[in-house]
């Protein structure tokens, strides 16, 4: 078996230990006589999988008791609609736009009410994060929305905005469980798991109890109400059972490593290796202001589209896969999620150094 180093932004690399456990349990989970793929979501075996996953996630993130954990379907694009459907009760919300995903969220929210763009970095193609301390919240807004880590552009909001008591809603898809977080700072914190937690098909929503009500926009379908899923422990309908099972394995893996503090230390080490090389390189350079750089997604370019294309092609042949940057940024992008081993980052840096010597 020859596994490559997968730098994809999502679906992305999973821990090899998790994959081996899933492989060993593929035909039979425990003493159930069947695969998790075959189980009824109403069975005791699956309920144990689901409730253990939630318990371990609560431990990893120190989630307070007054927050519900929901395992949902539909990905981030569904959350872009569910959030205003459930929270935009006075038809107004503030959005901070720092990249493609917060921009898409704001565009979707406009279907449901007034969207106030209270800060944006679009003027420089989202290569920085606006000053959060100067952000002014709209008095009549229902909530403030951010994408805390922009996967495409490689920026991270490090200082949360002062929302003046409004619920802060954060998409943390590409930094989920990559570092410690204080859940109490958020009204809703959510992420699609396919970037840093598990296989595509699950979205985890962590939402404060007071935000789960029947007071939603009148046309909101049953399946789009957070209350529907909260009242039924994420089992209102058939959830993506196998994907939740793999997420649960990832939670156990992280706990064994030492939790979010331990993985954060490793993630900083991995990112420093790549950023230090970029800062000293003669042909490669990063595209993001240093103070706003993401630990998870590192976009970089050579300044030549032809040279970028040559690098991507050679990297693929060298087993450094999915390194091509998003079309809106160009160049290259290396996603250094939790499961990316430090050996993968070292291999990338060594390859970049060799490429630079030859050019």
XYZ file of C-alpha atoms in Angstrom, residues 105-305:
201
model
C -23.557 32.883 3.443
C -24.426 36.586 3.207
C -25.835 36.185 -0.299
C -28.088 33.339 0.838
C -29.283 35.261 3.889
C -30.484 38.090 1.630
C -33.329 35.790 0.554
C -34.757 36.025 4.072
C -34.170 39.601 5.171
C -31.860 42.593 5.454
C -28.162 41.704 5.408
C -25.786 44.360 6.750
C -22.147 43.895 5.676
C -20.499 45.513 8.693
C -16.928 44.642 7.651
C -15.306 43.192 4.533
C -11.856 42.467 3.088
C -13.061 42.090 -0.494
C -11.090 45.192 -1.503
C -7.862 43.126 -1.407
C -9.297 39.784 -2.521
C -9.757 38.658 1.083
C -6.016 38.581 1.823
C -6.496 40.005 5.316
C -9.007 40.217 8.178
C -10.619 43.590 8.948
C -9.986 45.147 12.351
C -12.567 43.455 14.556
C -12.257 46.080 17.292
C -13.656 48.764 14.964
C -16.694 46.716 13.897
C -20.018 48.373 14.741
C -23.037 46.103 15.166
C -26.412 47.178 13.759
C -28.787 47.755 16.734
C -31.755 45.957 15.117
C -29.794 42.944 13.843
C -30.737 39.455 15.068
C -27.219 38.015 15.011
C -23.658 38.579 13.780
C -22.180 36.042 11.340
C -18.545 35.168 10.625
C -16.611 32.440 8.876
C -13.781 32.196 11.366
C -11.379 30.361 9.045
C -11.735 30.984 5.319
C -10.679 27.780 3.554
C -10.196 29.320 0.107
C -8.267 32.439 1.070
C -6.406 31.112 4.115
C -7.311 33.709 6.733
C -8.385 33.270 10.362
C -10.257 35.688 12.603
C -8.249 35.639 15.836
C -10.082 38.424 17.697
C -13.833 37.929 17.806
C -16.006 40.995 17.211
C -17.875 42.625 20.069
C -21.454 41.775 19.113
C -23.010 44.014 21.765
C -25.044 41.122 23.139
C -26.151 39.764 19.759
C -25.584 36.020 19.177
C -22.345 35.350 17.318
C -22.768 32.684 14.623
C -19.514 31.144 13.379
C -18.678 28.763 10.567
C -15.588 26.940 11.829
C -15.627 24.124 9.249
C -11.950 24.251 8.310
C -10.614 24.835 11.821
C -13.001 22.576 13.751
C -11.184 20.903 16.687
C -7.822 22.274 15.527
C -7.335 24.411 18.642
C -9.060 25.186 21.954
C -12.185 27.314 21.708
C -14.494 28.908 24.269
C -17.949 27.840 23.100
C -19.569 30.387 25.436
C -18.404 33.146 23.086
C -20.810 31.918 20.426
C -24.551 31.562 20.022
C -24.031 29.040 17.239
C -20.765 27.403 16.218
C -20.929 24.952 13.353
C -18.835 23.079 10.832
C -19.031 20.692 7.937
C -16.914 17.758 9.076
C -15.322 16.897 5.709
C -12.432 19.287 6.219
C -11.033 18.423 9.640
C -13.210 15.858 11.412
C -14.625 13.126 9.194
C -16.035 12.029 5.834
C -18.367 14.304 3.868
C -22.035 14.107 4.792
C -22.256 15.456 8.356
C -22.581 19.006 9.629
C -22.180 19.523 13.371
C -24.114 22.437 14.862
C -23.502 23.532 18.461
C -26.287 25.915 19.451
C -27.276 27.664 22.675
C -30.593 26.498 24.133
C -32.273 29.920 24.056
C -31.823 30.067 20.268
C -33.764 26.832 19.736
C -37.421 27.838 19.553
C -40.558 27.576 17.435
C -40.209 31.304 16.724
C -38.762 30.835 13.246
C -39.617 32.357 9.884
C -43.153 31.131 9.058
C -42.251 29.190 5.890
C -39.402 27.219 7.511
C -39.784 23.491 6.673
C -39.804 20.978 9.528
C -36.396 19.599 8.532
C -34.882 23.081 8.541
C -35.816 23.849 12.153
C -33.082 23.363 14.742
C -35.793 22.514 17.274
C -36.856 19.488 15.213
C -33.400 17.962 15.538
C -32.751 19.119 19.101
C -36.018 17.577 20.322
C -35.127 14.267 18.670
C -31.427 13.993 19.582
C -30.414 14.246 15.899
C -32.605 11.205 15.137
C -35.712 12.852 13.665
C -34.945 11.057 10.401
C -32.184 8.681 9.319
C -28.875 10.479 9.920
C -25.635 9.704 8.019
C -24.888 6.874 10.425
C -21.539 5.645 9.108
C -20.134 9.152 8.790
C -21.094 9.932 12.395
C -19.386 6.683 13.432
C -16.132 7.816 11.738
C -16.404 11.249 13.388
C -16.689 9.414 16.694
C -13.469 7.543 15.935
C -11.749 10.861 15.198
C -12.951 12.261 18.544
C -11.458 9.244 20.342
C -8.206 9.695 18.403
C -8.001 13.353 19.429
C -8.703 12.564 23.078
C -5.926 9.973 23.042
C -3.528 12.568 21.582
C -4.302 14.949 24.434
C -7.233 16.950 23.067
C -7.337 20.305 21.324
C -4.388 21.799 23.221
C -2.103 18.992 22.073
C -3.267 19.092 18.457
C -3.000 22.899 18.419
C 0.652 22.663 19.406
C 1.285 20.217 16.577
C -0.684 22.330 14.097
C 1.385 25.415 14.939
C 4.563 23.415 14.404
C 3.365 22.167 11.009
C 2.247 25.600 9.822
C 5.492 27.237 11.003
C 7.528 24.843 8.872
C 5.703 25.932 5.735
C 5.348 29.634 6.542
C 9.014 29.920 7.548
C 10.017 28.439 4.210
C 7.665 30.743 2.290
C 9.021 33.803 4.114
C 12.580 32.920 3.072
C 11.866 31.738 -0.450
C 12.923 33.622 -3.579
C 10.126 32.301 -5.833
C 7.288 31.215 -3.516
C 5.322 33.621 -1.371
C 2.148 33.516 0.706
C -0.938 35.518 -0.251
C -2.185 36.462 3.233
C -1.087 39.169 5.684
C 1.108 37.496 8.300
C -1.073 38.483 11.257
C -4.133 36.804 9.720
C -2.612 33.563 8.422
C -4.525 30.349 8.906
C -2.897 27.318 10.519
C -5.119 25.073 8.426
C -5.092 26.444 4.864
C -1.932 27.931 3.345
C -2.305 29.525 -0.105
C 0.907 30.476 -1.949
C 2.024 31.469 -5.451
C 5.163 31.943 -7.532
C 3.885 34.971 -9.420
C 3.873 33.019 -12.678
C 0.822 31.007 -13.749
